[in-house]
Amino acid sequence: MSVRDVIVVGVDGSRESLEAARWAAARAKQSGWELDIVCAYALPSYTAASMDSGFAAVDDNAIEASAQAVVAEAAEHVASFGVTVATIAQQGDPTGTLVELSKSARMVVVGTRGGGGFADRLLGATSSALPAYSHCPVVVVPRHREGSEFVPVERIVAGVDGSHQSSAALEAAVGEAAAWDATLTAVEAVPMASSAGSLAWLPPAVDRSEILSDVRSQLRTLCDHASADTDVTVRAHALDGNAAMLLAEFSTAVDLVVVGSRGRGGVRGLLLGSTSQSVLSHSMCPVLVVPSRRSEDEHTPRPKWRRR
């Protein structure tokens, strides 16, 4: 299936989904892409017993009309961005619908919570279905905070751990930095200080600053490779600490956090790595989750990014 220059945003009429739509429209404008606004809905099923009990049947046409109103409101909400918008009100499971649409989209955007359980099904306490199964990058816009407003992406941080997935995330982060004309910092966490850290067993005589220096050198090489065909400058930092905690902390000072869908030790078919899940749960800014699925598809051309 060919990839279109389109961003898909899932909406449900909630304030959070309208914020996601604004983020998606702003991103589409940066690259001249189109925007598909989607509301997927399920029609209720009724048993014979419930019909005989006198329960009033919900008008299927009314449900469809409500979904049409949701996408129309979202389209009006983003009209000022001047991007080409298509609205889709479609019967079906919201998660499954967005995963299917992700096969031909550049990006899918959702909010963290919805009014009717839409995004709760995506990113509830026990599920991270869309970022885990999407065929393209997914941006998760966090729950609205009172007094917060949409801001363009000016500062990006990407989590790197040397895995294939994080390399794909770094390449995507370079693309985002080019599209937004934003600064980009790549961070690799080396958990040495805490007793739970993977390198906590190192003897005191080992120069831990030297270890961080070596990791940073390797990260610098990765960053140079990822940004080689662009005008983007990537700053590289190797820090002592837990990756999820560091990225969550960075999220309070940047405008976008980029992570891979699975890191080291990930098992194919598993939902999301623990770092990705934790960042999605605690980030104060939008999070871009980059799947490995499309990067492994040899039939999908890799876009060449240049700073605007």
Coordinates of C-alpha atoms in Angstrom, one line a residue:
M1 CA 0.0 0.0 0.0
S2 CA 1.4 3.4 -1.0
V3 CA 2.0 6.0 1.6
R4 CA 0.1 9.3 1.2
D5 CA 1.3 12.7 2.4
V6 CA -1.4 12.8 5.0
I7 CA -1.8 13.0 8.8
V8 CA -4.7 11.2 10.3
V9 CA -6.1 12.5 13.6
G10 CA -8.7 10.7 15.7
V11 CA -11.4 12.8 17.3
D12 CA -14.3 12.2 19.5
G13 CA -15.7 15.7 20.3
S14 CA -13.7 16.1 23.5
R15 CA -11.5 19.1 24.2
E16 CA -8.4 16.8 24.2
S17 CA -9.2 15.5 20.7
L18 CA -9.6 19.1 19.4
E19 CA -6.2 19.9 20.8
A20 CA -4.8 16.8 19.0
A21 CA -6.5 18.1 15.8
R22 CA -4.8 21.5 16.2
W23 CA -1.4 19.8 16.7
A24 CA -2.0 17.6 13.6
A25 CA -3.1 20.5 11.5
A26 CA 0.0 22.5 12.5
R27 CA 2.3 19.6 11.6
A28 CA 0.6 19.1 8.3
K29 CA 1.1 22.7 7.4
Q30 CA 4.8 22.4 8.1
S31 CA 5.3 19.9 5.3
G32 CA 2.4 20.8 3.0
W33 CA 0.6 17.5 3.9
E34 CA -3.1 16.9 4.0
L35 CA -5.2 16.2 7.1
D36 CA -7.8 13.4 7.6
I37 CA -10.0 14.0 10.6
V38 CA -11.5 10.6 11.7
C39 CA -14.3 9.7 14.1
A40 CA -14.9 5.9 14.3
Y41 CA -18.0 4.7 16.1
A42 CA -19.6 1.4 16.9
L43 CA -23.3 0.8 16.6
P44 CA -25.0 -0.9 19.6
S45 CA -26.1 -4.5 19.3
Y46 CA -29.4 -5.7 20.8
T47 CA -30.5 -9.1 21.9
A48 CA -34.1 -10.2 21.4
A49 CA -34.5 -10.2 25.2
S50 CA -33.5 -6.5 25.5
M51 CA -35.9 -5.6 22.6
D52 CA -38.7 -7.4 24.3
S53 CA -38.0 -5.7 27.6
G54 CA -39.0 -2.4 26.2
F55 CA -35.6 -0.7 26.0
A56 CA -35.7 2.1 23.5
A57 CA -33.4 1.4 20.5
V58 CA -30.9 4.0 19.7
D59 CA -31.4 5.4 16.2
D60 CA -28.4 4.3 14.1
N61 CA -28.8 7.4 12.0
A62 CA -28.6 9.6 15.0
I63 CA -25.2 8.0 16.0
E64 CA -23.9 8.5 12.5
A65 CA -25.1 12.1 12.5
S66 CA -23.4 12.7 15.8
A67 CA -20.1 11.4 14.5
Q68 CA -20.5 13.6 11.4
A69 CA -21.0 16.6 13.7
V70 CA -17.8 15.7 15.7
V71 CA -15.6 15.7 12.6
A72 CA -17.2 18.9 11.2
E73 CA -16.5 20.6 14.5
A74 CA -12.9 19.5 14.4
A75 CA -12.5 20.7 10.8
E76 CA -13.9 24.1 11.8
H77 CA -11.5 24.2 14.7
V78 CA -8.4 23.8 12.5
A79 CA -9.7 25.9 9.5
S80 CA -7.2 28.7 10.3
F81 CA -4.2 26.5 9.6
G82 CA -5.1 26.5 5.9
V83 CA -4.4 22.8 5.2
T84 CA -6.5 20.5 3.0
V85 CA -8.9 18.6 5.3
A86 CA -11.0 15.5 4.7
T87 CA -13.5 14.4 7.3
I88 CA -14.3 10.7 7.9
A89 CA -17.1 9.4 10.1
Q90 CA -16.8 5.7 9.9
Q91 CA -18.4 2.8 11.7
G92 CA -15.9 0.5 13.3
D93 CA -13.6 0.0 16.2
P94 CA -11.6 3.2 16.8
T95 CA -8.3 1.5 17.4
G96 CA -8.7 -0.9 14.5
T97 CA -9.8 1.9 12.2
L98 CA -6.7 4.1 13.0
V99 CA -4.3 1.2 12.7
E100 CA -5.7 0.4 9.3
L101 CA -5.4 4.0 8.2
S102 CA -1.9 4.1 9.5
K103 CA -0.8 1.8 6.7
S104 CA -1.1 4.7 4.2
A105 CA -0.5 7.8 6.4
R106 CA 2.7 9.6 7.3
M107 CA 1.5 10.1 10.9
V108 CA -1.4 9.4 13.3
V109 CA -2.3 11.8 16.1
V110 CA -4.5 11.2 19.1
G111 CA -5.2 12.8 22.5
T112 CA -4.5 10.9 25.7
R113 CA -8.1 10.9 27.0
G114 CA -11.4 11.2 25.3
G115 CA -15.0 12.1 26.3
G116 CA -16.5 8.9 25.1
G117 CA -13.8 6.4 25.9
F118 CA -12.2 6.9 22.5
A119 CA -8.7 7.6 23.5
D120 CA -9.1 5.8 26.8
R121 CA -9.3 2.6 24.7
L122 CA -6.0 3.6 23.1
L123 CA -4.0 4.7 26.1
G124 CA -5.9 3.5 29.2
A125 CA -4.2 2.1 32.2
T126 CA -3.8 -1.4 30.6
S127 CA -3.6 -0.6 26.9
S128 CA -1.3 1.2 24.5
A129 CA -2.8 -0.4 21.4
L130 CA -2.4 2.3 18.7
P131 CA 1.3 3.2 19.3
A132 CA 2.1 -0.5 19.6
Y133 CA 0.4 -1.6 16.4
S134 CA 0.5 1.5 14.1
H135 CA 2.3 1.2 10.8
C136 CA 3.4 4.8 11.0
P137 CA 4.6 7.2 13.7
V138 CA 2.0 8.1 16.3
V139 CA 1.9 11.4 18.2
V140 CA 0.1 11.4 21.5
V141 CA -1.0 14.8 22.7
P142 CA -1.3 14.9 26.5
R143 CA -4.4 15.8 28.5
H144 CA -5.3 19.4 28.5
R145 CA -3.9 21.4 31.5
E146 CA -5.9 24.5 32.6
G147 CA -4.5 27.6 30.9
S148 CA -2.3 25.7 28.4
E149 CA -2.4 26.6 24.8
F150 CA -1.1 25.0 21.6
V151 CA 2.6 25.9 21.0
P152 CA 4.7 25.1 17.9
V153 CA 7.5 22.6 18.3
E154 CA 10.7 24.4 18.9
R155 CA 12.6 21.9 21.1
I156 CA 12.7 18.2 20.6
V157 CA 14.4 15.5 22.7
A158 CA 14.8 11.9 21.4
G159 CA 15.5 8.9 23.5
V160 CA 18.2 6.6 22.2
D161 CA 19.5 3.2 23.5
G162 CA 21.5 1.8 20.6
S163 CA 18.6 -0.5 19.4
H164 CA 17.3 -0.6 15.9
Q165 CA 14.0 0.9 17.1
S166 CA 15.7 3.8 18.7
S167 CA 17.8 4.4 15.6
A168 CA 14.5 4.7 13.6
A169 CA 13.2 7.1 16.3
L170 CA 16.3 9.2 16.0
E171 CA 15.9 9.4 12.2
A172 CA 12.3 10.4 12.7
A173 CA 13.3 13.0 15.3
V174 CA 15.7 14.5 12.7
G175 CA 12.8 14.7 10.3
E176 CA 10.6 16.5 12.9
A177 CA 13.4 18.9 13.7
A178 CA 13.7 19.7 10.0
A179 CA 10.0 20.1 9.5
W180 CA 9.5 22.4 12.5
D181 CA 12.9 24.1 12.3
A182 CA 13.4 23.0 15.9
T183 CA 16.5 22.2 18.0
L184 CA 17.1 18.5 18.6
T185 CA 18.8 16.8 21.5
A186 CA 19.5 13.0 21.6
V187 CA 19.7 11.5 25.0
E188 CA 21.0 8.1 26.0
A189 CA 20.5 7.0 29.6
V190 CA 23.2 4.9 31.4
P191 CA 21.7 3.7 34.7
M192 CA 24.8 3.5 36.9
A193 CA 23.9 5.3 40.2
S194 CA 21.0 3.4 41.6
S195 CA 21.1 -0.1 43.0
A196 CA 18.5 -1.0 40.3
G197 CA 20.7 0.3 37.5
S198 CA 22.2 -2.2 35.0
L199 CA 25.7 -1.0 35.7
A200 CA 25.3 -0.6 39.5
W201 CA 27.6 -3.6 40.0
L202 CA 30.6 -1.8 38.7
P203 CA 33.5 -1.5 41.2
P204 CA 34.3 1.9 42.7
A205 CA 37.6 2.0 40.8
V206 CA 35.9 2.2 37.4
D207 CA 35.8 5.7 36.0
R208 CA 32.1 6.1 35.4
S209 CA 32.6 9.5 33.8
E210 CA 34.7 7.7 31.2
I211 CA 31.9 5.3 30.5
L212 CA 29.5 8.2 29.9
S213 CA 32.1 9.8 27.6
D214 CA 32.4 6.5 25.6
V215 CA 28.6 6.2 25.3
R216 CA 28.3 9.8 24.3
S217 CA 31.0 9.3 21.6
Q218 CA 29.0 6.4 20.2
L219 CA 25.8 8.4 20.3
R220 CA 27.5 11.3 18.5
T221 CA 28.3 8.9 15.7
L222 CA 24.7 7.8 15.5
C223 CA 23.5 11.4 15.4
D224 CA 25.9 12.3 12.7
H225 CA 24.7 9.4 10.6
A226 CA 21.1 10.2 11.1
S227 CA 21.4 13.9 10.2
A228 CA 24.0 13.4 7.4
D229 CA 21.6 14.4 4.6
T230 CA 20.0 17.3 6.4
D231 CA 20.8 20.7 7.8
V232 CA 19.8 19.6 11.3
T233 CA 22.4 19.8 14.1
V234 CA 21.8 17.2 16.8
R235 CA 23.2 17.6 20.3
A236 CA 24.1 14.4 22.0
H237 CA 24.1 13.7 25.8
A238 CA 24.8 10.5 27.7
L239 CA 23.3 10.8 31.2
D240 CA 23.4 8.7 34.3
G241 CA 19.8 7.7 35.1
N242 CA 16.7 5.9 34.1
A243 CA 15.6 6.5 30.6
A244 CA 11.9 6.9 31.2
M245 CA 12.4 9.2 34.2
L246 CA 14.9 11.4 32.3
L247 CA 12.6 11.7 29.3
A248 CA 9.6 12.5 31.5
E249 CA 11.7 15.3 33.1
F250 CA 12.8 16.6 29.8
S251 CA 9.2 16.7 28.7
T252 CA 8.6 19.6 31.1
A253 CA 11.1 21.8 29.1
V254 CA 10.7 20.7 25.5
D255 CA 7.8 20.6 23.0
L256 CA 8.1 17.0 21.7
V257 CA 9.6 13.7 23.0
V258 CA 10.5 11.0 20.5
V259 CA 10.9 7.4 21.4
G260 CA 10.9 4.0 19.6
S261 CA 8.1 1.5 20.1
R262 CA 10.4 -1.1 21.6
G263 CA 14.0 -1.0 22.9
R264 CA 16.6 -3.5 23.8
G265 CA 15.1 -6.8 25.0
G266 CA 11.9 -6.2 23.2
V267 CA 10.0 -9.2 21.9
R268 CA 8.3 -8.9 18.5
G269 CA 4.6 -8.8 19.1
L270 CA 4.9 -7.3 22.5
L271 CA 2.9 -4.1 22.9
L272 CA 5.3 -1.3 24.0
G273 CA 8.6 -1.3 25.8
S274 CA 8.5 -0.2 29.4
T275 CA 10.3 3.1 28.6
S276 CA 7.7 4.0 25.9
Q277 CA 4.8 3.1 28.1
S278 CA 6.2 5.2 31.0
V279 CA 6.9 8.2 28.9
L280 CA 3.4 8.1 27.4
S281 CA 2.0 8.0 30.9
H282 CA 4.0 10.8 32.4
S283 CA 5.0 13.2 29.6
M284 CA 3.9 16.8 29.9
C285 CA 4.3 17.4 26.2
P286 CA 3.4 15.5 23.0
V287 CA 5.2 12.2 22.5
L288 CA 6.0 10.7 19.1
V289 CA 6.3 6.9 19.1
V290 CA 8.1 5.5 16.1
P291 CA 7.3 1.9 15.2
S292 CA 9.9 -0.4 13.7
R293 CA 7.3 -2.0 11.4
R294 CA 7.5 0.5 8.6
S295 CA 11.2 0.9 8.8
E296 CA 11.5 -2.8 8.1
D297 CA 9.3 -2.5 5.0
E298 CA 11.7 -2.3 2.0
H299 CA 8.9 -1.2 -0.2
T300 CA 8.3 2.1 1.7
P301 CA 10.7 4.8 0.6
R302 CA 12.5 6.7 3.3
P303 CA 11.7 10.5 3.1
K304 CA 14.6 12.9 2.7
W305 CA 14.3 15.8 5.2
R306 CA 15.8 19.2 5.0
R307 CA 15.3 22.1 7.4
R308 CA 12.7 24.5 6.1

